Amino acid sequence: MMYGIYIDPKSKLPVTRQICQQLRELIESGLLPAGIRLLPSRSLAKEWGIARNVVIEVYEQLTAEGYLEGRVGSGTYVAEGINLSPRPQMHGVSSEAGRTLQDVDHQDIINFATGVPDLKQFPRKIWGKYLKDAAETAPGEGDDYGDIYGDEGLRSAICDFLFRAKGIQCSVEHIMIVSGASEGFFLLAKSLSSNFHSLYIEDPTIDFTRDIFQMMNYNLVPVEVDSNGMNVDSLTRFETGHIALLTPSHQFPTGSLLSIQRRHKAIRFAEEANSYIIEDDYDSEFRLRGIPVPPLQTLSPSRVIYVGTFSKTLLPNLRIGFLIVPPNLSGRIAITKEKLNMHTPIIIQHALRQFILDGQLERHIHTMKKMYKKRRNLLTDRLIKAFGQEISILGDNAGMHLQVHFNRIHPCELSWSDTLSFGFRVETTNDYNLTDRKNHESIVLGYGNLSTDEIVEGVNRIHKFVSSNGNSPAL
């Protein structure tokens, strides 16, 4: 538990007061010493499973009391000059319910985390063989950093795979290997910053891409997402100095698909403004219903910068992805990458190249696609059995997560941050809002790394939680 803070869902005290009280004790005991920088409110909110506004309220309250101090552009710190009380011997911080932090840490929590593939199904022994072969047989450049664009053999293998899997036609010169999609987004933000200063971005959206562009001093222009993806219709054009970031094949977190009409309109806006669209295609390989949707890049290779990753198809910790870059931007991005000394390890590139050439990647995707489809079907069946007409299930056509909308429950009636005592953890669409608006809240359920037993039991726990608030019929 972050900072040893335990939020007791059964306590009569509001969450804000619980956290304030425990932080005061940590500061007064010296466990949080003067001058230490606390984590950002967004990070703590995610760790504790509560709304960010609650953490902000805690920080503001303790700042007013003198325990904390905010430093502009730097963060929130423990204030100087606080008298320390003797540090207690802590064998487990007790809650009002008589439970300890150690008890909580060992609870059987079912985490419906999003964006996590099945970590147990990755063919580790096979991958280890390719790594070993690459380490032993890599040519001389294996001891060097290699081409800034990435291994040519790997780029060629990716080109062939993209054509077979997604209908993308590109050449080796258009591909650039990066150490994960995060590095790709950073490179793009840095390379384009001399010509662009603002970003049209989906609202809600994944946090790390937003944070990257914010750190690069881009002005974020949130555009609301509905059942047809980013509402491009709300724009009349791309303003000068603006680019756009879209997840057209499977929007996160809503799961919506960008309609063809909006795809054409976004491309037309980019062409008219001499601008670009960044396409984040993070999991379209796992299209679970209907035929695969062609990437936005296929409609306009000169205006769409495609960001691909192997984090969902293989393993997140491989940290390898790629960009498909329009020719007129390729040199600029390569220069930025060279200056920042961003090279992806050659041995991993060689191993992945042979892994793809031998058909292992497509074999693994095929296996996982069938598995995820079964899990999705089980999850949706169980949800419908538990809640019936009380819910709508959205965004379940692809990927490893879906959205559950409670049709007749006002968002304030359920506190999804207080579910640990029921043995599960979920995220909500409002967790990913860029603005302070509060829509009718939906939960986002990731099932990629859950077993069938965990899915069944997880839905039972969700139903018990909702029922405890008097909002659901009995099973």
PDB file of N, CA and C in Angstrom, residues 18 30 79 123 230 252 275 307 374:
ATOM      1  N   GLN A  18      -9.805   9.961   6.529  1.00  0.00           N
ATOM      2  CA  GLN A  18      -8.948   8.802   6.811  1.00  0.00           C
ATOM      3  C   GLN A  18      -7.527   9.043   6.316  1.00  0.00           C
ATOM      4  N   GLY A  30       7.836  11.025  11.634  1.00  0.00           N
ATOM      5  CA  GLY A  30       9.088  11.082  10.892  1.00  0.00           C
ATOM      6  C   GLY A  30       9.199  10.058   9.786  1.00  0.00           C
ATOM      7  N   ALA A  79       6.390  19.714   4.782  1.00  0.00           N
ATOM      8  CA  ALA A  79       6.898  21.001   5.248  1.00  0.00           C
ATOM      9  C   ALA A  79       7.962  20.825   6.331  1.00  0.00           C
ATOM     10  N   PRO A 123       5.060 -17.568 -24.734  1.00  0.00           N
ATOM     11  CA  PRO A 123       5.948 -18.738 -24.901  1.00  0.00           C
ATOM     12  C   PRO A 123       7.383 -18.420 -24.494  1.00  0.00           C
ATOM     13  N   MET A 230     -13.845   9.604 -31.225  1.00  0.00           N
ATOM     14  CA  MET A 230     -13.692  11.045 -31.015  1.00  0.00           C
ATOM     15  C   MET A 230     -14.715  11.813 -31.852  1.00  0.00           C
ATOM     16  N   PHE A 252      -9.564   3.852 -26.056  1.00  0.00           N
ATOM     17  CA  PHE A 252      -9.409   3.560 -24.634  1.00  0.00           C
ATOM     18  C   PHE A 252      -9.836   4.775 -23.822  1.00  0.00           C
ATOM     19  N   SER A 275      -1.332  19.372 -41.474  1.00  0.00           N
ATOM     20  CA  SER A 275      -1.079  18.841 -40.140  1.00  0.00           C
ATOM     21  C   SER A 275      -0.995  17.318 -40.206  1.00  0.00           C
ATOM     22  N   VAL A 307       1.551   4.394 -34.713  1.00  0.00           N
ATOM     23  CA  VAL A 307       2.328   3.915 -33.567  1.00  0.00           C
ATOM     24  C   VAL A 307       1.861   2.494 -33.236  1.00  0.00           C
ATOM     25  N   LYS A 374     -13.015 -16.203 -25.754  1.00  0.00           N
ATOM     26  CA  LYS A 374     -13.718 -17.043 -24.784  1.00  0.00           C
ATOM     27  C   LYS A 374     -13.915 -16.300 -23.468  1.00  0.00           C
TER      28      LYS A 374
END
